[in-house]
Amino acid sequence: MSPSRRTVLASAAAGLAATAAAGQARAAAPAEGNGEGPEVFGHLPDGTEVHRWTLSRGGTRLKVLSYGGIVQSLELPDRDGEYVNVSLGFGTLAPYLTATTYFGALIGRYGNRIAEGRFTLDGTAYQLPVNDGPNSLHGGDRGFDKRLWDVTPNGRSGLTLRRTSPDGEMGYPGTLEVRVDYTLTRDGDFRIDYEATTDAPTPLNLTNHTYFNLGGEGTGSIEDHRLEIAAARYTPVGETLIPTGELARVQGTPFDFRRGKNVGRDIRESHQQLLYGQGYDHNFVLDKGITGAPRHAATLHDPGSGRLMRVDTTEPGVQFYSGNFLDATLTGPGGRVYRQGDGLCLETQHFPDSPNQPHFPTTVLRPGETYRSTTVHSFGTR
């Protein structure tokens, strides 16, 4: 991103307060272009190669795997120009094959939870695999995050990822043709464009599950990050994290991020919703609703490094997940163990369990329609 662009983002976040500095692992400034890919990152159990692609533009370096469409690394400068990877993940392929954390992955067919893995569409009942207690999460135990994608370069600094999801995959109806474009813009923004068509009606809710720590991967808690979410309402959940159907107001609750606050300020309140999620794991209903072009959803700032990220999307919701289930059993590429709250996700999407919540925005895609969704991550410092 050009210095002028970063200054604009800094001005937009002028209300964000400073906190303690975070440690950083330094990396060299990226060269421009599609550069270093594809390289062999590892092999699936059947011997199939998994490739890693590297994109660099506008001061941002992005590394993407053909397995799961995974964002394996995202390198950004701090206020002093020092680069660090700000996304959680692994340094080798093997843990991606078994982990259920969804680090950096494309999520589908349905991002978030569906109650008891059941829904009825046009009078026909469907049963999905349950992989999150009694519910189906992120498309089932072998969702899009556990599939190999066909990856090709797209323009100066972009990748196109494609796959066909056959009829009946993970219990979902219809053959789905999916295209996802990862692009670094001239300013170093990371843009994700989703597109899909189907030959039979099917629920569809695509997203990306990158965990961010703007202080640097493996540097500790994100509770000092300052987060602002443009949402006056959220969808409360029950004990198994399925929405109750209510669109509750955030005012006067720990869920009010409209003016920005530290992630950890209210996270240990005895609010029932925080107890259910062991922190934040909730869908925020964006004030802007569904839009034809990406509009502001959230802004995240790490005062220690100065790094700033703005998220714009066409989606009506964003799932804020504060890394509650990281349990010190996984180790990142820098050799540091991931503990609870060491990263957070801002998953732009439609609402959880929409197939069973008729008053939520519909997620049904039908033949002759084209699913389109765009999310842009813009980066800067202050």
Tab-separated table of C-alpha atoms in Angstrom:
chain	number	residue	atom	x	y	z
A	1	MET	CA	0.000	0.000	0.000
A	2	SER	CA	1.309	3.446	-0.846
A	3	PRO	CA	2.229	5.810	2.048
A	4	SER	CA	-0.675	8.126	1.161
A	5	ARG	CA	-3.139	5.241	1.292
A	6	ARG	CA	-1.839	4.179	4.692
A	7	THR	CA	-2.253	7.751	5.948
A	8	VAL	CA	-5.905	7.729	4.878
A	9	LEU	CA	-6.507	4.544	6.861
A	10	ALA	CA	-4.708	6.012	9.837
A	11	SER	CA	-7.037	9.031	9.811
A	12	ALA	CA	-10.071	6.759	9.704
A	13	ALA	CA	-8.856	5.096	12.921
A	14	ALA	CA	-7.952	8.278	14.788
A	15	GLY	CA	-10.306	7.382	17.638
A	16	LEU	CA	-8.482	4.157	18.483
A	17	ALA	CA	-6.463	4.419	21.711
A	18	ALA	CA	-2.883	3.179	22.230
A	19	THR	CA	-1.913	0.202	24.427
A	20	ALA	CA	1.241	-1.795	25.222
A	21	ALA	CA	3.682	-2.846	22.477
A	22	ALA	CA	3.692	-6.407	21.113
A	23	GLY	CA	6.785	-8.430	20.179
A	24	GLN	CA	7.563	-8.921	16.488
A	25	ALA	CA	9.326	-11.463	14.289
A	26	ARG	CA	10.896	-9.531	11.406
A	27	ALA	CA	10.823	-10.417	7.718
A	28	ALA	CA	12.291	-8.787	4.632
A	29	ALA	CA	10.164	-6.328	2.651
A	30	PRO	CA	8.398	-8.161	-0.202
A	31	ALA	CA	9.293	-7.840	-3.863
A	32	GLU	CA	6.469	-7.130	-6.310
A	33	GLY	CA	4.655	-9.773	-8.380
A	34	ASN	CA	3.503	-13.394	-8.347
A	35	GLY	CA	7.110	-14.339	-7.624
A	36	GLU	CA	7.694	-17.539	-5.775
A	37	GLY	CA	4.950	-19.937	-6.814
A	38	PRO	CA	3.998	-22.518	-7.181
A	39	GLU	CA	6.325	-24.403	-4.869
A	40	VAL	CA	5.619	-27.831	-3.374
A	41	PHE	CA	4.484	-27.314	0.210
A	42	GLY	CA	3.803	-30.978	0.949
A	43	HIS	CA	1.938	-34.098	-0.138
A	44	LEU	CA	-1.482	-35.517	0.653
A	45	PRO	CA	-1.601	-39.125	1.939
A	46	ASP	CA	-2.198	-40.363	-1.637
A	47	GLY	CA	0.938	-38.560	-2.843
A	48	THR	CA	-0.811	-35.592	-4.476
A	49	GLU	CA	1.288	-32.436	-4.338
A	50	VAL	CA	0.024	-29.395	-2.425
A	51	HIS	CA	1.405	-26.132	-3.786
A	52	ARG	CA	2.082	-22.795	-2.170
A	53	TRP	CA	1.780	-19.556	-4.118
A	54	THR	CA	3.255	-16.206	-3.113
A	55	LEU	CA	1.753	-12.830	-4.057
A	56	SER	CA	3.474	-9.518	-3.325
A	57	ARG	CA	2.179	-6.053	-4.093
A	58	GLY	CA	1.770	-2.667	-2.483
A	59	GLY	CA	3.842	-3.638	0.549
A	60	THR	CA	1.839	-6.799	1.325
A	61	ARG	CA	3.038	-10.384	0.914
A	62	LEU	CA	0.478	-13.210	0.838
A	63	LYS	CA	1.154	-16.965	0.780
A	64	VAL	CA	-1.702	-19.277	-0.255
A	65	LEU	CA	-2.012	-23.083	-0.328
A	66	SER	CA	-3.890	-25.092	-2.942
A	67	TYR	CA	-5.143	-27.232	-0.045
A	68	GLY	CA	-8.161	-25.539	1.503
A	69	GLY	CA	-7.386	-22.239	-0.240
A	70	ILE	CA	-5.502	-21.555	2.986
A	71	VAL	CA	-3.917	-18.181	3.728
A	72	GLN	CA	-0.713	-19.624	5.182
A	73	SER	CA	1.019	-16.293	5.743
A	74	LEU	CA	0.184	-12.588	5.454
A	75	GLU	CA	3.141	-10.251	5.951
A	76	LEU	CA	2.652	-6.554	6.736
A	77	PRO	CA	4.922	-3.713	7.911
A	78	ASP	CA	4.622	-2.029	11.282
A	79	ARG	CA	4.876	1.733	11.798
A	80	ASP	CA	8.674	1.465	11.470
A	81	GLY	CA	8.510	-0.544	8.233
A	82	GLU	CA	9.412	-3.891	9.815
A	83	TYR	CA	7.580	-6.881	8.306
A	84	VAL	CA	5.930	-9.725	10.185
A	85	ASN	CA	3.414	-12.486	9.472
A	86	VAL	CA	0.097	-11.498	11.087
A	87	SER	CA	-1.906	-14.692	10.358
A	88	LEU	CA	-1.938	-17.845	12.472
A	89	GLY	CA	-1.175	-21.180	10.844
A	90	PHE	CA	1.421	-23.911	10.436
A	91	GLY	CA	4.842	-24.183	8.851
A	92	THR	CA	4.180	-27.611	7.298
A	93	LEU	CA	1.222	-29.336	5.633
A	94	ALA	CA	0.657	-32.219	8.065
A	95	PRO	CA	-1.122	-30.295	10.868
A	96	TYR	CA	-3.459	-28.623	8.359
A	97	LEU	CA	-4.734	-32.094	7.402
A	98	THR	CA	-5.966	-32.921	10.904
A	99	ALA	CA	-6.521	-29.640	12.768
A	100	THR	CA	-10.081	-28.405	13.265
A	101	THR	CA	-9.134	-24.745	13.775
A	102	TYR	CA	-9.666	-23.786	10.091
A	103	PHE	CA	-6.544	-21.587	10.092
A	104	GLY	CA	-6.724	-19.327	7.022
A	105	ALA	CA	-9.087	-21.617	5.113
A	106	LEU	CA	-11.873	-21.132	2.605
A	107	ILE	CA	-15.106	-22.244	4.271
A	108	GLY	CA	-18.047	-23.938	2.549
A	109	ARG	CA	-20.543	-24.955	1.629
A	110	TYR	CA	-21.877	-23.265	4.729
A	111	GLY	CA	-19.802	-21.015	6.950
A	112	ASN	CA	-20.840	-21.194	10.599
A	113	ARG	CA	-23.288	-23.571	12.294
A	114	ILE	CA	-26.450	-25.357	11.202
A	115	ALA	CA	-28.529	-26.731	14.074
A	116	GLU	CA	-28.287	-30.523	14.388
A	117	GLY	CA	-26.975	-30.577	10.810
A	118	ARG	CA	-30.557	-30.505	9.542
A	119	PHE	CA	-32.561	-28.299	7.233
A	120	THR	CA	-35.547	-28.598	4.912
A	121	LEU	CA	-35.460	-27.060	1.441
A	122	ASP	CA	-38.459	-27.058	-0.912
A	123	GLY	CA	-40.096	-29.785	1.165
A	124	THR	CA	-37.101	-32.144	1.239
A	125	ALA	CA	-35.222	-32.796	4.496
A	126	TYR	CA	-31.427	-32.997	4.466
A	127	GLN	CA	-29.011	-34.351	7.069
A	128	LEU	CA	-25.423	-33.060	7.205
A	129	PRO	CA	-22.512	-34.472	9.204
A	130	VAL	CA	-22.407	-33.118	12.763
A	131	ASN	CA	-18.889	-32.096	13.742
A	132	ASP	CA	-19.413	-29.477	16.462
A	133	GLY	CA	-21.310	-31.094	19.295
A	134	PRO	CA	-24.832	-31.653	17.971
A	135	ASN	CA	-24.373	-29.234	15.066
A	136	SER	CA	-22.762	-29.044	11.635
A	137	LEU	CA	-19.964	-26.467	11.456
A	138	HIS	CA	-18.285	-24.917	8.396
A	139	GLY	CA	-19.650	-27.436	5.890
A	140	GLY	CA	-18.959	-30.610	7.863
A	141	ASP	CA	-15.897	-32.640	8.755
A	142	ARG	CA	-14.604	-32.463	5.148
A	143	GLY	CA	-15.740	-29.062	4.023
A	144	PHE	CA	-14.011	-26.824	1.503
A	145	ASP	CA	-11.165	-26.317	3.993
A	146	LYS	CA	-10.177	-29.989	3.599
A	147	ARG	CA	-10.301	-30.083	-0.228
A	148	LEU	CA	-7.729	-29.483	-2.941
A	149	TRP	CA	-8.413	-26.440	-5.113
A	150	ASP	CA	-7.311	-25.821	-8.697
A	151	VAL	CA	-5.186	-22.652	-8.546
A	152	THR	CA	-4.088	-20.488	-11.483
A	153	PRO	CA	-2.459	-17.031	-11.644
A	154	ASN	CA	-4.821	-14.164	-12.362
A	155	GLY	CA	-3.326	-10.882	-13.489
A	156	ARG	CA	-0.320	-9.131	-12.005
A	157	SER	CA	-0.896	-10.216	-8.425
A	158	GLY	CA	-3.878	-12.502	-8.120
A	159	LEU	CA	-4.929	-16.135	-7.928
A	160	THR	CA	-8.087	-17.868	-9.096
A	161	LEU	CA	-9.141	-20.913	-7.084
A	162	ARG	CA	-11.741	-23.299	-8.500
A	163	ARG	CA	-13.411	-26.520	-7.481
A	164	THR	CA	-16.556	-28.508	-8.238
A	165	SER	CA	-18.502	-29.630	-5.192
A	166	PRO	CA	-20.526	-32.655	-6.350
A	167	ASP	CA	-24.175	-33.288	-5.552
A	168	GLY	CA	-24.422	-34.838	-2.092
A	169	GLU	CA	-21.008	-33.724	-0.862
A	170	MET	CA	-21.297	-33.468	2.931
A	171	GLY	CA	-25.043	-33.975	2.480
A	172	TYR	CA	-25.687	-30.808	0.458
A	173	PRO	CA	-27.864	-30.971	-2.677
A	174	GLY	CA	-26.780	-29.876	-6.140
A	175	THR	CA	-23.502	-29.767	-8.033
A	176	LEU	CA	-21.816	-26.488	-7.177
A	177	GLU	CA	-19.213	-24.732	-9.337
A	178	VAL	CA	-17.137	-22.406	-7.163
A	179	ARG	CA	-14.619	-19.724	-8.077
A	180	VAL	CA	-12.699	-17.622	-5.549
A	181	ASP	CA	-10.275	-14.847	-6.543
A	182	TYR	CA	-7.543	-13.734	-4.149
A	183	THR	CA	-6.104	-10.385	-5.257
A	184	LEU	CA	-3.558	-7.934	-3.900
A	185	THR	CA	-4.399	-4.467	-5.185
A	186	ARG	CA	-1.941	-1.732	-6.118
A	187	ASP	CA	-2.389	-0.348	-2.589
A	188	GLY	CA	-1.692	-3.737	-0.995
A	189	ASP	CA	-5.314	-4.473	-0.067
A	190	PHE	CA	-6.258	-8.148	0.128
A	191	ARG	CA	-9.481	-8.654	-1.838
A	192	ILE	CA	-11.519	-11.879	-1.905
A	193	ASP	CA	-14.214	-12.346	-4.580
A	194	TYR	CA	-16.499	-15.378	-4.342
A	195	GLU	CA	-18.678	-16.677	-7.179
A	196	ALA	CA	-20.740	-19.867	-7.517
A	197	THR	CA	-23.514	-21.512	-9.545
A	198	THR	CA	-25.576	-24.637	-8.891
A	199	ASP	CA	-27.754	-27.104	-10.804
A	200	ALA	CA	-30.140	-27.600	-7.852
A	201	PRO	CA	-31.260	-25.415	-4.940
A	202	THR	CA	-28.712	-25.444	-2.113
A	203	PRO	CA	-27.741	-23.354	0.922
A	204	LEU	CA	-24.478	-21.494	0.396
A	205	ASN	CA	-22.483	-19.267	2.751
A	206	LEU	CA	-18.812	-18.839	1.829
A	207	THR	CA	-16.174	-17.108	3.932
A	208	ASN	CA	-12.503	-17.099	4.860
A	209	HIS	CA	-11.292	-18.128	8.322
A	210	THR	CA	-7.990	-16.299	8.742
A	211	TYR	CA	-6.931	-15.701	12.349
A	212	PHE	CA	-5.296	-12.298	12.759
A	213	ASN	CA	-2.790	-11.072	15.302
A	214	LEU	CA	-1.559	-7.697	14.084
A	215	GLY	CA	1.295	-7.786	16.581
A	216	GLY	CA	2.624	-10.834	14.780
A	217	GLU	CA	1.915	-14.555	14.675
A	218	GLY	CA	2.956	-16.186	17.949
A	219	THR	CA	3.406	-12.925	19.895
A	220	GLY	CA	0.628	-13.599	22.400
A	221	SER	CA	-2.846	-12.325	23.166
A	222	ILE	CA	-4.996	-10.086	20.958
A	223	GLU	CA	-6.891	-8.716	23.967
A	224	ASP	CA	-5.058	-5.370	23.650
A	225	HIS	CA	-6.112	-5.044	19.992
A	226	ARG	CA	-8.747	-2.368	19.548
A	227	LEU	CA	-11.780	-3.440	17.548
A	228	GLU	CA	-14.641	-1.461	16.071
A	229	ILE	CA	-17.641	-3.218	14.470
A	230	ALA	CA	-20.317	-1.241	12.611
A	231	ALA	CA	-23.239	-3.166	14.105
A	232	ALA	CA	-26.015	-2.052	16.441
A	233	ARG	CA	-27.361	-5.613	16.717
A	234	TYR	CA	-26.073	-9.157	17.029
A	235	THR	CA	-27.611	-12.629	17.033
A	236	PRO	CA	-27.604	-14.151	20.548
A	237	VAL	CA	-27.067	-17.903	20.780
A	238	GLY	CA	-28.083	-20.822	22.929
A	239	GLU	CA	-25.818	-23.205	24.781
A	240	THR	CA	-24.623	-24.964	21.591
A	241	LEU	CA	-24.000	-21.582	19.856
A	242	ILE	CA	-27.040	-21.742	17.558
A	243	PRO	CA	-28.859	-18.386	17.176
A	244	THR	CA	-32.070	-17.987	19.142
A	245	GLY	CA	-33.537	-15.981	16.252
A	246	GLU	CA	-33.416	-12.682	18.116
A	247	LEU	CA	-31.658	-9.635	16.669
A	248	ALA	CA	-30.568	-8.117	19.965
A	249	ARG	CA	-29.254	-4.608	20.511
A	250	VAL	CA	-25.597	-4.314	21.497
A	251	GLN	CA	-26.139	-1.120	23.492
A	252	GLY	CA	-25.346	-1.609	27.163
A	253	THR	CA	-23.778	-5.034	26.607
A	254	PRO	CA	-20.233	-6.386	26.134
A	255	PHE	CA	-21.128	-6.684	22.429
A	256	ASP	CA	-21.078	-2.950	21.775
A	257	PHE	CA	-18.017	-2.310	19.590
A	258	ARG	CA	-19.526	0.602	17.677
A	259	ARG	CA	-17.066	3.172	19.006
A	260	GLY	CA	-14.171	0.761	19.332
A	261	LYS	CA	-12.692	-0.818	22.444
A	262	ASN	CA	-10.023	-3.279	23.459
A	263	VAL	CA	-11.043	-6.871	22.713
A	264	GLY	CA	-10.290	-7.901	26.285
A	265	ARG	CA	-12.105	-5.076	28.053
A	266	ASP	CA	-15.359	-6.961	28.657
A	267	ILE	CA	-14.428	-10.496	27.636
A	268	ARG	CA	-14.450	-11.777	31.241
A	269	GLU	CA	-17.812	-10.301	32.141
A	270	SER	CA	-20.344	-12.760	33.546
A	271	HIS	CA	-22.673	-12.190	30.583
A	272	GLN	CA	-24.436	-15.416	29.610
A	273	GLN	CA	-23.543	-15.012	25.940
A	274	LEU	CA	-19.835	-14.759	26.766
A	275	LEU	CA	-20.132	-17.826	28.990
A	276	TYR	CA	-21.743	-19.799	26.166
A	277	GLY	CA	-18.974	-18.866	23.732
A	278	GLN	CA	-16.120	-18.818	26.267
A	279	GLY	CA	-15.578	-15.339	24.864
A	280	TYR	CA	-16.817	-13.806	21.622
A	281	ASP	CA	-18.084	-16.251	18.990
A	282	HIS	CA	-21.061	-14.336	17.659
A	283	ASN	CA	-22.545	-12.971	14.471
A	284	PHE	CA	-22.835	-9.183	14.329
A	285	VAL	CA	-25.633	-7.774	12.172
A	286	LEU	CA	-23.943	-5.064	10.136
A	287	ASP	CA	-25.818	-1.766	9.989
A	288	LYS	CA	-25.254	-1.527	6.232
A	289	GLY	CA	-27.022	-4.830	5.419
A	290	ILE	CA	-26.380	-6.569	2.090
A	291	THR	CA	-24.674	-4.210	-0.361
A	292	GLY	CA	-23.717	-4.367	-4.015
A	293	ALA	CA	-20.202	-3.096	-3.321
A	294	PRO	CA	-18.042	-3.651	-0.233
A	295	ARG	CA	-18.778	-1.265	2.617
A	296	HIS	CA	-17.295	-0.851	6.068
A	297	ALA	CA	-17.786	-3.698	8.538
A	298	ALA	CA	-14.953	-3.519	11.069
A	299	THR	CA	-11.602	-1.938	11.919
A	300	LEU	CA	-8.851	-3.628	13.946
A	301	HIS	CA	-5.802	-1.860	15.384
A	302	ASP	CA	-2.766	-3.075	17.308
A	303	PRO	CA	-1.362	-0.039	19.144
A	304	GLY	CA	1.902	-1.828	19.917
A	305	SER	CA	2.956	-2.252	16.280
A	306	GLY	CA	0.707	0.427	14.820
A	307	ARG	CA	-0.746	-2.031	12.305
A	308	LEU	CA	-4.301	-1.328	11.239
A	309	MET	CA	-6.793	-3.422	9.256
A	310	ARG	CA	-10.106	-2.269	7.854
A	311	VAL	CA	-12.639	-4.844	6.627
A	312	ASP	CA	-15.212	-3.938	3.955
A	313	THR	CA	-17.739	-6.447	2.642
A	314	THR	CA	-20.928	-6.954	0.667
A	315	GLU	CA	-22.132	-9.408	3.344
A	316	PRO	CA	-24.773	-8.574	5.999
A	317	GLY	CA	-22.878	-10.082	8.932
A	318	VAL	CA	-19.477	-10.665	10.455
A	319	GLN	CA	-18.692	-13.459	12.894
A	320	PHE	CA	-16.285	-12.140	15.514
A	321	TYR	CA	-14.422	-15.072	17.060
A	322	SER	CA	-11.836	-14.271	19.731
A	323	GLY	CA	-9.865	-17.525	19.471
A	324	ASN	CA	-11.536	-19.041	22.512
A	325	PHE	CA	-10.832	-22.681	21.673
A	326	LEU	CA	-7.100	-22.384	21.037
A	327	ASP	CA	-5.766	-24.631	23.802
A	328	ALA	CA	-1.949	-24.743	23.609
A	329	THR	CA	-1.975	-28.009	21.616
A	330	LEU	CA	-0.925	-26.384	18.319
A	331	THR	CA	2.365	-24.723	17.368
A	332	GLY	CA	2.749	-22.014	14.724
A	333	PRO	CA	5.479	-21.640	12.074
A	334	GLY	CA	7.492	-19.440	14.425
A	335	GLY	CA	7.680	-22.246	16.988
A	336	ARG	CA	5.311	-20.606	19.479
A	337	VAL	CA	2.355	-22.421	21.020
A	338	TYR	CA	-1.106	-20.964	20.356
A	339	ARG	CA	-3.115	-20.309	23.506
A	340	GLN	CA	-6.623	-18.989	24.022
A	341	GLY	CA	-6.983	-15.515	22.536
A	342	ASP	CA	-3.746	-15.564	20.511
A	343	GLY	CA	-5.659	-14.655	17.335
A	344	LEU	CA	-9.085	-13.476	16.247
A	345	CYS	CA	-11.318	-13.958	13.204
A	346	LEU	CA	-13.631	-11.507	11.444
A	347	GLU	CA	-15.577	-13.865	9.164
A	348	THR	CA	-17.760	-11.897	6.752
A	349	GLN	CA	-20.838	-13.954	5.911
A	350	HIS	CA	-24.585	-14.431	6.121
A	351	PHE	CA	-26.016	-15.444	9.480
A	352	PRO	CA	-25.571	-18.803	11.254
A	353	ASP	CA	-28.329	-21.394	10.863
A	354	SER	CA	-30.141	-19.317	8.235
A	355	PRO	CA	-31.656	-22.449	6.564
A	356	ASN	CA	-33.643	-22.920	9.790
A	357	GLN	CA	-34.317	-19.220	10.486
A	358	PRO	CA	-36.769	-17.977	7.835
A	359	HIS	CA	-36.578	-14.325	8.963
A	360	PHE	CA	-32.781	-14.225	8.473
A	361	PRO	CA	-31.495	-13.184	5.016
A	362	THR	CA	-31.787	-16.205	2.739
A	363	THR	CA	-28.728	-18.279	1.878
A	364	VAL	CA	-30.438	-20.430	-0.765
A	365	LEU	CA	-28.816	-20.423	-4.211
A	366	ARG	CA	-30.980	-21.673	-7.098
A	367	PRO	CA	-30.253	-22.751	-10.684
A	368	GLY	CA	-29.909	-19.757	-12.999
A	369	GLU	CA	-28.633	-17.541	-10.171
A	370	THR	CA	-25.015	-16.592	-9.497
A	371	TYR	CA	-23.740	-16.261	-5.957
A	372	ARG	CA	-21.393	-13.294	-5.564
A	373	SER	CA	-19.707	-11.912	-2.478
A	374	THR	CA	-16.692	-9.652	-1.919
A	375	THR	CA	-14.592	-8.814	1.114
A	376	VAL	CA	-11.621	-6.411	1.165
A	377	HIS	CA	-8.965	-6.203	3.888
A	378	SER	CA	-7.160	-2.842	3.773
A	379	PHE	CA	-3.967	-2.331	5.756
A	380	GLY	CA	-2.142	0.654	7.191
A	381	THR	CA	-0.370	1.960	10.299
A	382	ARG	CA	-0.752	4.765	12.814
